[in-house]
Coordinates of C-alpha atoms in Angstrom, one line a residue:
X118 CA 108.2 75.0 128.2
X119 CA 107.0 73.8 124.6
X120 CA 104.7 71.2 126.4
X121 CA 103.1 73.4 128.5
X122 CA 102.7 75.5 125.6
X123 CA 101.5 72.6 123.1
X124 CA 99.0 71.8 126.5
X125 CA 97.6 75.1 126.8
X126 CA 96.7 75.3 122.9
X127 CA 94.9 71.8 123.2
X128 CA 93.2 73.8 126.2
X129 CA 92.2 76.7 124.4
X130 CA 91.2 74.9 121.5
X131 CA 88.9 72.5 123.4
X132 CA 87.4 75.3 125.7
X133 CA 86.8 77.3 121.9
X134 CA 85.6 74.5 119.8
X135 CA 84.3 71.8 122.3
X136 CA 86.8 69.3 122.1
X137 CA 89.8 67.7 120.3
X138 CA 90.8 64.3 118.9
X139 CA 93.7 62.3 120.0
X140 CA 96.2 61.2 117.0
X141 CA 95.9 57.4 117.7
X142 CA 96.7 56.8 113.8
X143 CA 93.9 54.0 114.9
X144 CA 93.2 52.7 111.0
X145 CA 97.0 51.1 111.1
X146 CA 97.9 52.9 108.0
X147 CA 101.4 51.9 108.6
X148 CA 103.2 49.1 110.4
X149 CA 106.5 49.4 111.7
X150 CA 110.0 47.4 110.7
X151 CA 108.2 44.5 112.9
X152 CA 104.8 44.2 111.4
X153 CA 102.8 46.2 114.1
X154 CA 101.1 49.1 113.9
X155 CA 103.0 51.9 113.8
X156 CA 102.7 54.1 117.2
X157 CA 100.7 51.1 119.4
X158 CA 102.1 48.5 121.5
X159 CA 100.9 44.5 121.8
X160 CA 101.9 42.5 124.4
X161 CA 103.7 39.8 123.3
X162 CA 100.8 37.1 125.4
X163 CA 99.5 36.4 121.8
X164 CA 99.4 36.0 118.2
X165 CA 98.6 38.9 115.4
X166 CA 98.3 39.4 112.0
X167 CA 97.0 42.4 110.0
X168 CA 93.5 41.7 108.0
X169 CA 91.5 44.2 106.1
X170 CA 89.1 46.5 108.3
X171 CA 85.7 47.3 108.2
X172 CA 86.2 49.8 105.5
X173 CA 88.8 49.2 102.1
X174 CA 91.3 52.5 103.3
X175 CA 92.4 50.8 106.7
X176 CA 93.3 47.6 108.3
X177 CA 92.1 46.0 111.4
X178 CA 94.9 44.2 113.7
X179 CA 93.5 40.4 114.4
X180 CA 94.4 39.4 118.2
X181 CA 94.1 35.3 119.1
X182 CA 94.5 35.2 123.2
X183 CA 94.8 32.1 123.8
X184 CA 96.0 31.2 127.8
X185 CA 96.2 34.6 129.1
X186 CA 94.9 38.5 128.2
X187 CA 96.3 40.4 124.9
X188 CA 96.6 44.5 124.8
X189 CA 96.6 46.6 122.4
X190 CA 98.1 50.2 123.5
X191 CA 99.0 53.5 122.4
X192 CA 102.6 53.9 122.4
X193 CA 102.2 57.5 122.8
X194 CA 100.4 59.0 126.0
X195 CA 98.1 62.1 125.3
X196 CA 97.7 65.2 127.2
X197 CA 94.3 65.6 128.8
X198 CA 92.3 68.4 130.9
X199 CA 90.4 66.9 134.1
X200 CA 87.5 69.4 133.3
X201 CA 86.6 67.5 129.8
X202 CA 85.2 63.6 129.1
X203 CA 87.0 61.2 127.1
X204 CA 85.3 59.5 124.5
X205 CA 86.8 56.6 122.7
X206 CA 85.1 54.3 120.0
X207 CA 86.2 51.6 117.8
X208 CA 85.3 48.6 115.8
X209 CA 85.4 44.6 116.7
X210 CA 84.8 41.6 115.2
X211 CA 85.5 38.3 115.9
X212 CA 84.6 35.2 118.7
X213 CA 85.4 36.4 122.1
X214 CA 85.2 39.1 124.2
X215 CA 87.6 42.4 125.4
X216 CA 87.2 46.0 126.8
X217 CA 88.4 49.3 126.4
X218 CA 90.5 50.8 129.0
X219 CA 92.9 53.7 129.7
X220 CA 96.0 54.3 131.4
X221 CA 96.4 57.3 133.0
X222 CA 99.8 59.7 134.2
X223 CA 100.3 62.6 135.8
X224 CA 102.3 65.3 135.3
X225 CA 105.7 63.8 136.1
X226 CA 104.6 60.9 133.3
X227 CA 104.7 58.4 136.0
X228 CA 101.4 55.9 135.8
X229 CA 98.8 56.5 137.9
X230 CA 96.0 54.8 137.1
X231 CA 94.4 52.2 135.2
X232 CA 90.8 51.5 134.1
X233 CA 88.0 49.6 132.3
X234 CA 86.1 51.7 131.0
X235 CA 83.6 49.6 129.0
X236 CA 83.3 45.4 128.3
X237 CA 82.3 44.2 125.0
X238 CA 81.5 41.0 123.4
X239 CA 82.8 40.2 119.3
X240 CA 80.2 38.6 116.8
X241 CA 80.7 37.7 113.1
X242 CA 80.2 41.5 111.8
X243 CA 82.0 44.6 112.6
X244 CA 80.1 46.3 115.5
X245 CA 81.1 50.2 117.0
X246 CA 82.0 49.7 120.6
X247 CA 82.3 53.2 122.4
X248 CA 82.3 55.0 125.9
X249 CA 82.7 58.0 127.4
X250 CA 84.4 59.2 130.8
X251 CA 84.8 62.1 132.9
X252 CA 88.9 62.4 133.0
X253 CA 89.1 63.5 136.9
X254 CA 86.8 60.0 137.6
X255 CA 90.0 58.0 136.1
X256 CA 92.2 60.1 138.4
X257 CA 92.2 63.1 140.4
X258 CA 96.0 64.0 138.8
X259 CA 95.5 62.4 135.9
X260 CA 97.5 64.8 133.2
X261 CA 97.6 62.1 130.2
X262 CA 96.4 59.1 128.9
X263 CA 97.4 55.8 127.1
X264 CA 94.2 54.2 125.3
X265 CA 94.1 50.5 125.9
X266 CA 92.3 47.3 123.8
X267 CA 92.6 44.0 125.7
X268 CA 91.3 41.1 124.2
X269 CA 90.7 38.1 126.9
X270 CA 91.8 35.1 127.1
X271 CA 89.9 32.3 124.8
X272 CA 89.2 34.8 122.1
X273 CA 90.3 35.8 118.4
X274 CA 89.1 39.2 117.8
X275 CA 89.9 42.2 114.9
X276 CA 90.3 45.8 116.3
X277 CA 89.6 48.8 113.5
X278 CA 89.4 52.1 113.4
X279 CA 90.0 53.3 117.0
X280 CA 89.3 56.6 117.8
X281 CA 89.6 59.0 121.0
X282 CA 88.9 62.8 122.0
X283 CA 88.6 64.8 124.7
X284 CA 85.2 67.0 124.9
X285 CA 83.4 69.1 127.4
X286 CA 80.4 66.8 127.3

């Protein structure tokens, strides 16, 4: 009952205002007992190490894939209306190459679905990588989504300041 309830405020606040943003805590603020971001995941197919971000109040999370694919994922999986688009952006830097994707689950929690949503390509400066999607194009019963980095393989690349909502256009 208190997730429907916390679903249909998200709901009515997106069809009121336009949209919502996702809590990512995507600046990696704070690190857990381990050393990694507090609320995201990294597969365990490569090395990291925290480095200062674009900007001096956040860090960005440095990802060498070496042999095989690294991802970088939201631990937490965020409620989403089908109607609405899901825009994500965030920074990279670095030699190599990676794309933002999303997991997607449906009511039950159970996942779904995954997809690449956009490629992109590191160079020596921090450049904004973004994309937008309708949410019923990642899945028909898609009800909530994980937001997913992956780095591939043969590249070292920093990943700051990720950010994600959910908007009617």
């Amino acid at each position: 009952m208190k997730k429907l309830a916390i679903f249909l405020f998200f709901v009515t606040f997106a069809a009121l205002f336009g949209g919502y943003d996702l809590k990512l805590d995507g600046k990696f603020r704070t690190l857990d007992d381990n050393g990694v971001p507090e609320n995201w995941y990294i597969s365990d197919t490569g090395s990291v190490k925290m480095v200062p971000g674009k900007e001096r109040e956040y860090q960005a999370v440095q990802i060498t894939a070496e042999n095989k694919e690294v991802i970088i994922r939201s631990r937490n999986a965020f409620k989403v209306d089908k109607r609405y688009f899901l825009k994500v952006d965030t920074e990279v830097k670095g030699n190599g190459s990676g794309f933002i994707g999303v997991e997607a689950f449906n009511r039950s929690g159970q996942k779904i679905a995954f997809k690449k949503l956009k490629n992109f390509s590191a160079s020596s400066y921090y450049r904004d990588v973004e994309c937008k999607v309708k949410i019923s194009e990642i899945s028909a019963e898609c009800d909530a989504v994980k937001i997913v980095i992956g780095i591939n393989e043969n590249s070292v690349v920093s990943v700051c300041d990720i950010e994600a909502e959910v908007d009617d256009n």
